[in-house]
JSON list of C-alpha atoms in Angstrom, two decimals:
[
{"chain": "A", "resi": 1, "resn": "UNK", "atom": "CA", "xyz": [2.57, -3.29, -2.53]},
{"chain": "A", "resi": 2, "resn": "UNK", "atom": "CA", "xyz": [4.26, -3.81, 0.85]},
{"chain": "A", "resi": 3, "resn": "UNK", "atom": "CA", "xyz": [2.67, -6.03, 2.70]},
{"chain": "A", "resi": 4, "resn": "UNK", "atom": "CA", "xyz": [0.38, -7.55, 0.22]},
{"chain": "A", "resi": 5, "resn": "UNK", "atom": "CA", "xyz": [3.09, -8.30, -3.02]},
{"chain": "A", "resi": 6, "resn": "UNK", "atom": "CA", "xyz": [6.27, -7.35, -1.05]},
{"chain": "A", "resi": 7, "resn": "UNK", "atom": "CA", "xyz": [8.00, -7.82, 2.16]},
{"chain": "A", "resi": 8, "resn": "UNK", "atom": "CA", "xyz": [10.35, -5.44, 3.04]},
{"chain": "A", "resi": 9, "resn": "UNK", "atom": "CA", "xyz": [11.42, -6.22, 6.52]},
{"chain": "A", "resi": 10, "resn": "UNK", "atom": "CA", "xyz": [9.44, -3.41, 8.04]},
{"chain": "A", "resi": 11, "resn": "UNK", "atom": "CA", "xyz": [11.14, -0.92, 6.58]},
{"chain": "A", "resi": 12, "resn": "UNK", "atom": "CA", "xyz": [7.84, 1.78, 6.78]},
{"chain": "A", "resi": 13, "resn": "UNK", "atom": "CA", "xyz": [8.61, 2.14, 10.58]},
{"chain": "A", "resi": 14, "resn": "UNK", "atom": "CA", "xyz": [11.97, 2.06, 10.34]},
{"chain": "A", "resi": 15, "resn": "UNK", "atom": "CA", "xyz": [11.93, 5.08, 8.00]},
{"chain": "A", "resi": 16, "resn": "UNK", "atom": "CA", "xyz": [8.60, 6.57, 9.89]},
{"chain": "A", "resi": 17, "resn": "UNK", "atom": "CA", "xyz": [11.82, 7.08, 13.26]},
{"chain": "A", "resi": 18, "resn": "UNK", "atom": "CA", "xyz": [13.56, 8.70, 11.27]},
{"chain": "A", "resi": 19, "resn": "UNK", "atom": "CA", "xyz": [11.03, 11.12, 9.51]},
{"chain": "A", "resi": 20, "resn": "UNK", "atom": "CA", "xyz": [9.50, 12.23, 13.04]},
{"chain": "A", "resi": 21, "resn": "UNK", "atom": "CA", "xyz": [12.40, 12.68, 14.70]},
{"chain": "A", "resi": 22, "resn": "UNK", "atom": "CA", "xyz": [13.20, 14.86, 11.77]},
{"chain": "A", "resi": 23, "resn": "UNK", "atom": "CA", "xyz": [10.01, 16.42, 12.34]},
{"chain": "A", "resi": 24, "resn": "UNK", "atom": "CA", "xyz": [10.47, 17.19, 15.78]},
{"chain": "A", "resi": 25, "resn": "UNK", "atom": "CA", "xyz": [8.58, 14.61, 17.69]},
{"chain": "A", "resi": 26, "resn": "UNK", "atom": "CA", "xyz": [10.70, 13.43, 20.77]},
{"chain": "A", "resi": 27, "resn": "UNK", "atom": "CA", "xyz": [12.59, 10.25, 20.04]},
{"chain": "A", "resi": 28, "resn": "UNK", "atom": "CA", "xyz": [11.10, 8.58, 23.22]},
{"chain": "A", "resi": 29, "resn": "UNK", "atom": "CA", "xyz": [7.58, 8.86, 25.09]},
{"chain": "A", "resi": 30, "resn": "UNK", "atom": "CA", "xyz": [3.70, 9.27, 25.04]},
{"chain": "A", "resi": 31, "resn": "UNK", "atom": "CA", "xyz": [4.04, 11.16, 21.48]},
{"chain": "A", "resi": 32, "resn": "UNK", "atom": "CA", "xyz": [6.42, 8.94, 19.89]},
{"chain": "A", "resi": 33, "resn": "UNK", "atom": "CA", "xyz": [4.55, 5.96, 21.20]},
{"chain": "A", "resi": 34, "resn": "UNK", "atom": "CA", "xyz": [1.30, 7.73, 19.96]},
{"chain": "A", "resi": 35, "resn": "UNK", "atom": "CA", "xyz": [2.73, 8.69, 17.00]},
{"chain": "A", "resi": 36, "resn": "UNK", "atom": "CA", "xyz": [3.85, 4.70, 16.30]},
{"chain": "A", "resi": 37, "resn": "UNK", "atom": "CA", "xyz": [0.77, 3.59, 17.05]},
{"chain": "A", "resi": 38, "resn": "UNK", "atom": "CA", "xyz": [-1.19, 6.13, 13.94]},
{"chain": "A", "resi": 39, "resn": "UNK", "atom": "CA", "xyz": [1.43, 5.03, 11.47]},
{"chain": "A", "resi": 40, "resn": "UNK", "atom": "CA", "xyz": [0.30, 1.26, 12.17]},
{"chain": "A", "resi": 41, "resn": "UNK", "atom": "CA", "xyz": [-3.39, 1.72, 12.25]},
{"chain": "A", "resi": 42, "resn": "UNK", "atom": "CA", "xyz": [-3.49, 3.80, 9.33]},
{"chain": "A", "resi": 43, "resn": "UNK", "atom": "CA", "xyz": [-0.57, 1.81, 7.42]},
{"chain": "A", "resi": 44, "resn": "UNK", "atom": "CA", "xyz": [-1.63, 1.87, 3.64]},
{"chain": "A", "resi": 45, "resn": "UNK", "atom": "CA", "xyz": [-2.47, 5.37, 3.82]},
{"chain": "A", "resi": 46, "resn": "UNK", "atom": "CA", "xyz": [-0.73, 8.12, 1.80]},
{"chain": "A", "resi": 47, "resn": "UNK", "atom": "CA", "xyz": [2.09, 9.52, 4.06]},
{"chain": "A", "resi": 48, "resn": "UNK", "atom": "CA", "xyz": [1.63, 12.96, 3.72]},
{"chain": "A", "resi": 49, "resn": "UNK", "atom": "CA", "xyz": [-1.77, 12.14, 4.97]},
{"chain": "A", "resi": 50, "resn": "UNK", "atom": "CA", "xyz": [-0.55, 10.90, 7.43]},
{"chain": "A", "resi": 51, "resn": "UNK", "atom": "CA", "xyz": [2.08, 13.59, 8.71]},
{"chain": "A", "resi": 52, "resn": "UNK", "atom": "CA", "xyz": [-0.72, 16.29, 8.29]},
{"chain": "A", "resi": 53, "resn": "UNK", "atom": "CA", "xyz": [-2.72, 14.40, 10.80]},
{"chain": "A", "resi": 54, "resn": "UNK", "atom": "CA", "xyz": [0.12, 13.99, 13.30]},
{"chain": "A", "resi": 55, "resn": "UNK", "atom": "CA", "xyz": [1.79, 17.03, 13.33]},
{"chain": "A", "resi": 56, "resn": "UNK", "atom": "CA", "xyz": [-1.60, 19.81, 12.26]},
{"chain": "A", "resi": 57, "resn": "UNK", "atom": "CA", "xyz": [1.06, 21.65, 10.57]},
{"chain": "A", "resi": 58, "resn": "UNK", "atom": "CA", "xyz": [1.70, 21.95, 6.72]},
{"chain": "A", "resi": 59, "resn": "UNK", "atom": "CA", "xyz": [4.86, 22.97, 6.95]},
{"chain": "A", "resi": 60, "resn": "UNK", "atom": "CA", "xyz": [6.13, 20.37, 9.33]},
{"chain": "A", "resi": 61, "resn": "UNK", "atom": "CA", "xyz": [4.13, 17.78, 7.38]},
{"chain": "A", "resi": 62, "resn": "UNK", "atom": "CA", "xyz": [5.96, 18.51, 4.60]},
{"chain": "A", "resi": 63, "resn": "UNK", "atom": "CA", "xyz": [8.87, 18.28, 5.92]},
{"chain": "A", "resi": 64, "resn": "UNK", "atom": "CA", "xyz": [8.41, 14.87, 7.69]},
{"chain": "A", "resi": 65, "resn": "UNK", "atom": "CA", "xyz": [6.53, 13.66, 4.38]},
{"chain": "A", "resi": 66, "resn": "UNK", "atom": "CA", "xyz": [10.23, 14.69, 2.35]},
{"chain": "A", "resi": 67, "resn": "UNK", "atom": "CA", "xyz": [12.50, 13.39, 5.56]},
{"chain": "A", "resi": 68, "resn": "UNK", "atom": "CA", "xyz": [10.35, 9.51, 5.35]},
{"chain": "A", "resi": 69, "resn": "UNK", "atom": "CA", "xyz": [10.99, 9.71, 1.29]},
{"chain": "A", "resi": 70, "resn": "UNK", "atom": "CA", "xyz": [14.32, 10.16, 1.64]},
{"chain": "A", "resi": 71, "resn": "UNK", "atom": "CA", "xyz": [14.63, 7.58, 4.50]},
{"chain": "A", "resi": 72, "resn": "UNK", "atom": "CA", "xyz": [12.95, 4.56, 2.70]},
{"chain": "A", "resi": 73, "resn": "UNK", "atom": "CA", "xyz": [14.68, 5.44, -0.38]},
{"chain": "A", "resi": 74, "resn": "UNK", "atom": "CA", "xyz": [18.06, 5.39, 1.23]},
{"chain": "A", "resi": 75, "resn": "UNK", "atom": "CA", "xyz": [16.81, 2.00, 2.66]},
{"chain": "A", "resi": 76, "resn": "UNK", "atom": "CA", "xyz": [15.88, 0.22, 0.05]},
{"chain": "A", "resi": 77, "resn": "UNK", "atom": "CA", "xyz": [19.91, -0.44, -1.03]},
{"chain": "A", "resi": 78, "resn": "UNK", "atom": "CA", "xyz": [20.24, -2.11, 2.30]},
{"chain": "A", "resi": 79, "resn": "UNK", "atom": "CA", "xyz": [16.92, -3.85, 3.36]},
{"chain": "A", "resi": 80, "resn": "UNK", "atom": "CA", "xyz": [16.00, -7.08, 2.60]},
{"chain": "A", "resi": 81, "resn": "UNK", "atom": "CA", "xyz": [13.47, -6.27, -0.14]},
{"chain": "A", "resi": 82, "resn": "UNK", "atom": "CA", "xyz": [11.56, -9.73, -1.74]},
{"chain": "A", "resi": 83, "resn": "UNK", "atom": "CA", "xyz": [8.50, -10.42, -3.18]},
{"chain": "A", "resi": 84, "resn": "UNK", "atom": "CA", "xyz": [5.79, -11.91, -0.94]},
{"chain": "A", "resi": 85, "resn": "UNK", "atom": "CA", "xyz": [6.34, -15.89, -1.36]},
{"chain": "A", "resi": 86, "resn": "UNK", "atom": "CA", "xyz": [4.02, -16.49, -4.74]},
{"chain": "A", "resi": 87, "resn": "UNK", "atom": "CA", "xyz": [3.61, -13.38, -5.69]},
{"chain": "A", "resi": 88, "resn": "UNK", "atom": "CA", "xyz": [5.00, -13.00, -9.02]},
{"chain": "A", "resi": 89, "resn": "UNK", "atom": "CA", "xyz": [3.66, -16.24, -9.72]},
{"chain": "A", "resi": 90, "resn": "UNK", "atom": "CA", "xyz": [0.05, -15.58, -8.93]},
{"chain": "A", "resi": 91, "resn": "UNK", "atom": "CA", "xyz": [0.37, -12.15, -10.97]},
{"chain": "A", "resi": 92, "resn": "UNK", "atom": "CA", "xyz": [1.69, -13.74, -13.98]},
{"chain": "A", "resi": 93, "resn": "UNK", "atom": "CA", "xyz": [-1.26, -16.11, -13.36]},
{"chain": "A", "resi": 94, "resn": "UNK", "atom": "CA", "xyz": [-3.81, -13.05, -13.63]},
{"chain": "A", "resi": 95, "resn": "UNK", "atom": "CA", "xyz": [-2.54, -11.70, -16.56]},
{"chain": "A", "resi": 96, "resn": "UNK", "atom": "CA", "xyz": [-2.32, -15.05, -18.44]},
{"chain": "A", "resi": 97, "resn": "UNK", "atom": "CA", "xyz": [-6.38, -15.19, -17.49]},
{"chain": "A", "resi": 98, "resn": "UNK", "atom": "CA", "xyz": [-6.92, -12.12, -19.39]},
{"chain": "A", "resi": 99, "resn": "UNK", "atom": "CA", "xyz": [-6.91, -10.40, -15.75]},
{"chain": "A", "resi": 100, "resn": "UNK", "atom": "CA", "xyz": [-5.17, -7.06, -15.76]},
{"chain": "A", "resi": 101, "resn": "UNK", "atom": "CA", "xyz": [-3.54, -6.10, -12.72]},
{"chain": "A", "resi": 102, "resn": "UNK", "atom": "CA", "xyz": [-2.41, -2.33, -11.22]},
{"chain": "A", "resi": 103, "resn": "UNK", "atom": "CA", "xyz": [0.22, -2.30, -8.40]},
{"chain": "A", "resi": 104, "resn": "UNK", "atom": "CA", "xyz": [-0.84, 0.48, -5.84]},
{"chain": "A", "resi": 105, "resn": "UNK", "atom": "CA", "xyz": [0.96, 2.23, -3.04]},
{"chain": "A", "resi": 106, "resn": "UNK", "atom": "CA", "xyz": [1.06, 4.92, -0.38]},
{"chain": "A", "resi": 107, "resn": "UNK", "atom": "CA", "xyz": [3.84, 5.95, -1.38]},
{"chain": "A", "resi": 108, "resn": "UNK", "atom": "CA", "xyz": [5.14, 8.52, -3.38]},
{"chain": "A", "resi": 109, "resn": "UNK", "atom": "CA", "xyz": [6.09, 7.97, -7.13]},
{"chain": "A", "resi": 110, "resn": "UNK", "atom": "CA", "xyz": [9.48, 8.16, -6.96]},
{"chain": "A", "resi": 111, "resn": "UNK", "atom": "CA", "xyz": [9.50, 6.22, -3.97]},
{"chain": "A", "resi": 112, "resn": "UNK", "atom": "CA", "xyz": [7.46, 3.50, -5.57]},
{"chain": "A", "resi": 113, "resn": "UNK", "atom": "CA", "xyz": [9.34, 3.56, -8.62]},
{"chain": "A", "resi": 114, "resn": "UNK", "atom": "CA", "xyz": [13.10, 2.96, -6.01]},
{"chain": "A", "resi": 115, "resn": "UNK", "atom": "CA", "xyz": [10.85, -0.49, -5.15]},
{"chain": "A", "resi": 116, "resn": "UNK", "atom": "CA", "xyz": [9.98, -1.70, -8.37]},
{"chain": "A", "resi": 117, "resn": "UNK", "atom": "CA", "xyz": [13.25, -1.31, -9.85]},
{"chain": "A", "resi": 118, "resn": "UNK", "atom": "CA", "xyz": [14.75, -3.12, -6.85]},
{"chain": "A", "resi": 119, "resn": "UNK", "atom": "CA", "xyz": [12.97, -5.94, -7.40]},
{"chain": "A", "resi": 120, "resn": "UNK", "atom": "CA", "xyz": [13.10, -5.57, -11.13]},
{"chain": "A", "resi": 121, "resn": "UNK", "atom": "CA", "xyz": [9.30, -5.38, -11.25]},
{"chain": "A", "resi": 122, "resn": "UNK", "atom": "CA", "xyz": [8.93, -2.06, -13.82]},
{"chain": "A", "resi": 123, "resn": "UNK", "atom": "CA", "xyz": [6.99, -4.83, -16.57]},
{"chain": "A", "resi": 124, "resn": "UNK", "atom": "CA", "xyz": [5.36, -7.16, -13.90]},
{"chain": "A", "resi": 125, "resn": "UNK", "atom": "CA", "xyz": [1.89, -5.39, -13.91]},
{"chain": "A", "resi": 126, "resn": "UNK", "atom": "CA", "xyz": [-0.05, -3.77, -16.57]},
{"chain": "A", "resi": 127, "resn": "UNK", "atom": "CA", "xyz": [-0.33, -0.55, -14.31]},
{"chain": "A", "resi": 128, "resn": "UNK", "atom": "CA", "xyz": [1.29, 1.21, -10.80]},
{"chain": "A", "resi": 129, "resn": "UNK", "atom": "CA", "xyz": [-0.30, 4.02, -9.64]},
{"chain": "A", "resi": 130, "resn": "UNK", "atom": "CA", "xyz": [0.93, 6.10, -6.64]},
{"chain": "A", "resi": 131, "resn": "UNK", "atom": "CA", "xyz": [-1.80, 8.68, -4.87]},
{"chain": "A", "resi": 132, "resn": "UNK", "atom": "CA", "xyz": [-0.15, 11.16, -6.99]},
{"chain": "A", "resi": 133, "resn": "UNK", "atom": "CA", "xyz": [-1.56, 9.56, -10.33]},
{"chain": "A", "resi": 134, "resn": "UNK", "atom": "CA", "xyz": [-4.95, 9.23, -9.26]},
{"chain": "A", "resi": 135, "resn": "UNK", "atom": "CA", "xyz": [-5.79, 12.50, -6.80]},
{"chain": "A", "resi": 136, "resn": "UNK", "atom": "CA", "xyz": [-6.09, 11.05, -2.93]},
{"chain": "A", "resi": 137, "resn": "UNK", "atom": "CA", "xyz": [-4.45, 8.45, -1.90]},
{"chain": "A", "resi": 138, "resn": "UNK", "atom": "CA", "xyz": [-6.01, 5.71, 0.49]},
{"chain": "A", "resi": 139, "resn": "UNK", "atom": "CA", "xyz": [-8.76, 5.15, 2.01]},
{"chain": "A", "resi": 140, "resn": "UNK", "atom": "CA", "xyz": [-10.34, 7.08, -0.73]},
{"chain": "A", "resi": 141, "resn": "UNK", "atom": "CA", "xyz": [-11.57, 4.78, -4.10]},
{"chain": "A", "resi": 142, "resn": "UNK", "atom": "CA", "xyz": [-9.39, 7.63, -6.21]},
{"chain": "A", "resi": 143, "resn": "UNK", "atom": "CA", "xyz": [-6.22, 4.96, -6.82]},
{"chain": "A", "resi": 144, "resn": "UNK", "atom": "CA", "xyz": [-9.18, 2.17, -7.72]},
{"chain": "A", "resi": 145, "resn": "UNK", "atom": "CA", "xyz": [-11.23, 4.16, -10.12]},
{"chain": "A", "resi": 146, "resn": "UNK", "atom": "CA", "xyz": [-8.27, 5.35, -12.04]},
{"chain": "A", "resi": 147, "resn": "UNK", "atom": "CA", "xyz": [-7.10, 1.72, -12.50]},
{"chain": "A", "resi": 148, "resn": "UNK", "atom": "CA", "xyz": [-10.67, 0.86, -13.79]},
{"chain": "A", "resi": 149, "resn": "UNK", "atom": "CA", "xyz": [-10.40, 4.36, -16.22]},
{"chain": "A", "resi": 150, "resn": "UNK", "atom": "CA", "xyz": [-6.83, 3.63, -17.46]},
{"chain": "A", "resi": 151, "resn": "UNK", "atom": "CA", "xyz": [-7.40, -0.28, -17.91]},
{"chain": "A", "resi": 152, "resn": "UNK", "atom": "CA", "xyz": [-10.69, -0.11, -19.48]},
{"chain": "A", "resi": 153, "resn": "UNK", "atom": "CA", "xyz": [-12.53, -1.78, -17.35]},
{"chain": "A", "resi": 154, "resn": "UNK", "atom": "CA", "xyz": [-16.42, -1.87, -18.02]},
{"chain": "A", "resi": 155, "resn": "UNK", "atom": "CA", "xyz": [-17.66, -1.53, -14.38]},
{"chain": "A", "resi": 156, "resn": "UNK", "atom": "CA", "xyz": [-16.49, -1.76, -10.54]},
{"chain": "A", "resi": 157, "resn": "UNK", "atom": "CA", "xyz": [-18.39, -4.90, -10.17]},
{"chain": "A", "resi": 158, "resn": "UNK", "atom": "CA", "xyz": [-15.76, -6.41, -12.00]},
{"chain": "A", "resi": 159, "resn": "UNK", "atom": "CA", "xyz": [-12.93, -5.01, -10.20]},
{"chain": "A", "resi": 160, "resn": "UNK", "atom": "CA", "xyz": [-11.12, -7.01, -7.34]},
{"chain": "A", "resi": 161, "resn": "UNK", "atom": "CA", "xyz": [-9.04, -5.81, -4.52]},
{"chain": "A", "resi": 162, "resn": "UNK", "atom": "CA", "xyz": [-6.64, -7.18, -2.27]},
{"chain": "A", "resi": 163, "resn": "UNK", "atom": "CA", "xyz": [-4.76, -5.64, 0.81]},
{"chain": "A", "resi": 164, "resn": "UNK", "atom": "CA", "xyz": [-2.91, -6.02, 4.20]},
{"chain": "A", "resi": 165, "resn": "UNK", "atom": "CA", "xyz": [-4.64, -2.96, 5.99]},
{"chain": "A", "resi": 166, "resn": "UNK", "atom": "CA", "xyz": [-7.90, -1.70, 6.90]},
{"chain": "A", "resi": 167, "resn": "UNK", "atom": "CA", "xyz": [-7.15, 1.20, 4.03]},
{"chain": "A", "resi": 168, "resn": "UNK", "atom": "CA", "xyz": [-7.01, -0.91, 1.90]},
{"chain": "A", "resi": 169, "resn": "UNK", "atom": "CA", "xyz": [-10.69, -2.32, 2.66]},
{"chain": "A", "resi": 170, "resn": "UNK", "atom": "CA", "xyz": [-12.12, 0.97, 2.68]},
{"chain": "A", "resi": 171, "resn": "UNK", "atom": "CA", "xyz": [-10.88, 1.95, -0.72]},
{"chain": "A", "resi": 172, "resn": "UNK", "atom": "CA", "xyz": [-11.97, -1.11, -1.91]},
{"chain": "A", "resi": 173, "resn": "UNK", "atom": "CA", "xyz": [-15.44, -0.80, -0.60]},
{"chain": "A", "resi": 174, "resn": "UNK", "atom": "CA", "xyz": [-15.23, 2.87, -1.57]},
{"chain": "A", "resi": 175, "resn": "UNK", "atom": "CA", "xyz": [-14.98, 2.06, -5.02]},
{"chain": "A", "resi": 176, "resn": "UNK", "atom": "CA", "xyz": [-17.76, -0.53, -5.48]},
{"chain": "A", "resi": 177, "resn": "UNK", "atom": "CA", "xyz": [-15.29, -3.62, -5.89]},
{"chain": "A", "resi": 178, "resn": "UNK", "atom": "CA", "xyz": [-16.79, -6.59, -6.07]},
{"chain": "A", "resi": 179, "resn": "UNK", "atom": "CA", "xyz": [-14.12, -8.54, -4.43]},
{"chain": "A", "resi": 180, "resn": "UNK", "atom": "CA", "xyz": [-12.31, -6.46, -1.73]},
{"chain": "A", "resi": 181, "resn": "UNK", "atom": "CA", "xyz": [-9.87, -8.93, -0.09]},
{"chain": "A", "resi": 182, "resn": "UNK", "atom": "CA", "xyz": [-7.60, -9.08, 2.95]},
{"chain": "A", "resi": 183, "resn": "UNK", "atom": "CA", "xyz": [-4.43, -10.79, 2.93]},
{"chain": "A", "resi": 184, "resn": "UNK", "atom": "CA", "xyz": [-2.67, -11.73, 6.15]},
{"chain": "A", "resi": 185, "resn": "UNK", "atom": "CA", "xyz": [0.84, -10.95, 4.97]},
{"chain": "A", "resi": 186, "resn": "UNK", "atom": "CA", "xyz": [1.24, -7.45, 6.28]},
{"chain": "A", "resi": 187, "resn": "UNK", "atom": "CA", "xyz": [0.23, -4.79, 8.88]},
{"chain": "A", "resi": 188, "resn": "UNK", "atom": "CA", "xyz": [-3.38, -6.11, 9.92]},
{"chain": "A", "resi": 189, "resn": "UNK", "atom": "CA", "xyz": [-5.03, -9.06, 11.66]},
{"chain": "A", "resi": 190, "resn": "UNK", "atom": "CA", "xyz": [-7.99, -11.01, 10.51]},
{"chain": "A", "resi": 191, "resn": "UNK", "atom": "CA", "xyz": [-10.15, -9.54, 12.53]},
{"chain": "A", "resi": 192, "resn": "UNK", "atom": "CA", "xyz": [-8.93, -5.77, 11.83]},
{"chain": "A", "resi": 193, "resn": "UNK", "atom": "CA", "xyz": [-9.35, -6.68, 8.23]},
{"chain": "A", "resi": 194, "resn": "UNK", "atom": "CA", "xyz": [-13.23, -8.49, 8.35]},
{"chain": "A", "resi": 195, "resn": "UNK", "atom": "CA", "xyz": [-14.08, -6.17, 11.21]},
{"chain": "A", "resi": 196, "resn": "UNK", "atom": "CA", "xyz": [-13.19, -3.05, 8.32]},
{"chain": "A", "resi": 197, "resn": "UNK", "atom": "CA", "xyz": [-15.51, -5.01, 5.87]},
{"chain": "A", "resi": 198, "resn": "UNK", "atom": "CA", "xyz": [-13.54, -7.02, 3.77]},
{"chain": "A", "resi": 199, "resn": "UNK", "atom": "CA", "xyz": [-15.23, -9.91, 1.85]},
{"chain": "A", "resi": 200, "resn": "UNK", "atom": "CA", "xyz": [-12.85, -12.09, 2.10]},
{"chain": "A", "resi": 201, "resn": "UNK", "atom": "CA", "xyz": [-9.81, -13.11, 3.86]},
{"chain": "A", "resi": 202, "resn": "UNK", "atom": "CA", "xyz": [-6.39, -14.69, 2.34]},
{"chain": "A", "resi": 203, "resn": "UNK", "atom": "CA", "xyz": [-3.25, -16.18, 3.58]},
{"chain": "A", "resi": 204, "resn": "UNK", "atom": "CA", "xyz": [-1.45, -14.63, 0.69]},
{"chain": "A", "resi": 205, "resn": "UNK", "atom": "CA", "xyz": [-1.69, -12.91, -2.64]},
{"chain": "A", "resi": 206, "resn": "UNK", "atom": "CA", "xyz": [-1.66, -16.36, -4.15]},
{"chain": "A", "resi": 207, "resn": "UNK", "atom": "CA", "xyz": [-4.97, -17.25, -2.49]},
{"chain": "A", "resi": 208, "resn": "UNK", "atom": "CA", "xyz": [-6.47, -14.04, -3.83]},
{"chain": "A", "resi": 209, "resn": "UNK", "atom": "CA", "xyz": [-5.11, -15.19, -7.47]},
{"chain": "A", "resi": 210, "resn": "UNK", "atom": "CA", "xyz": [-7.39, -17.95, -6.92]},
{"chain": "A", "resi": 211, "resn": "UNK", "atom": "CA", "xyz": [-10.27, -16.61, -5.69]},
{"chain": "A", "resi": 212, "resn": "UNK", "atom": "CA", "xyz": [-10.58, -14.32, -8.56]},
{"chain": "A", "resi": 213, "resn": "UNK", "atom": "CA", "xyz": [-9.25, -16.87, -11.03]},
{"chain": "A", "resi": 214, "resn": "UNK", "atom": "CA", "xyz": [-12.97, -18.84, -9.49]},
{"chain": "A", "resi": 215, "resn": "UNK", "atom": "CA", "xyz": [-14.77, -15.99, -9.35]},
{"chain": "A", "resi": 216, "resn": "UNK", "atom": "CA", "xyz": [-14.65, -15.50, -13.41]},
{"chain": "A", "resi": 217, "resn": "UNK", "atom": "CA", "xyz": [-15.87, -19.07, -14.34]}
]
């Protein structure tokens, strides 16, 4: 969702400062910096993923995992949250095509849900999934499949994902997808994205509406 269907002013970092600090990683130098630097290479990710490879510790994991929760939830009343410029548009385009369409995110499910309801997006899709409903979250194809399960889709071939990060392409690819887009609205460059194996390569979600809308005449 962020990045791809929803800008939200960088508001991932923002809460990632306040999470490691909370965690016990020193507001300033060589481990915050390298710490930064993870959370934007493996943006799209599932978070507590993410904290268990930072900090090797469960318990502090956990902790910085319930402190970044807490942050971006608190944030969301006072960000700028808005949908990617065409977005609702090119979803409502999908669906009218007989394309359904599953929101996914990193996040957790109550965090995800805090988002859709403040952009008043809990009917927009015909399915959101957080790595909590499916098993693993990105860059595994767990989030993918269980769209294609819950959706009734006949096979992955005819399954089509778009994202902002290099996750994203690897779940994508992961799960057979036949269409495993990049969009350049979020964390990763063009050349992050194609060099992760994406198929293609948007401006914006609307592009990828599109493509797929193309790809079924």
């Amino acid at each position: 969702m962020a990045g791809t269907t929803v800008a939200d002013g960088g508001l991932v970092l923002r809460a990632f400062d306040v999470a490691a600090t909370a965690a016990g990683i020193e507001t300033e130098g060589p481990d915050r910096d390298t710490a930064r630097k993870y959370v934007l290479d493996t943006m799209g990710q599932s978070k507590i993923a993410v904290f268990r490879a930072l900090l090797g510790d469960e318990d502090r994991a956990e902790q910085g995992n319930r402190a970044f929760e807490a942050a971006y939830e608190a944030l969301i009343d006072e960000a700028d949250i808005t949908p990617i410029p065409g977005a609702v548009e090119a979803i409502r385009a999908l669906r009218a095509a007989g394309v359904k369409v599953a929101l996914t995110t990193g996040f957790s499910r109550s965090t995800q849900d805090r988002l859709l309801n403040a952009l008043g997006w809990n009917d927009i899709a015909d399915l959101t999934l957080a790595p909590s409903d499916a098993g693993r979250g990105r860059p595994y194809p767990d989030m993918v499949l269980t769209a294609l399960l819950r959706l009734g889709v006949d096979a992955v071939d005819q399954v089509a994902v778009l994202g902002d990060t290099t996750s994203d392409i690897g779940t994508g690819l992961a799960a057979g997808a036949r269409i495993v887009a990049g969009t350049l609205t979020g964390a990763h460059d063009e050349d992050q994205l194609r060099a992760a194996g994406a198929t293609h390569v948007v401006a914006s979600v609307t592009e990828f509406a599109e493509l797929v809308l193309a790809d079924r005449t």
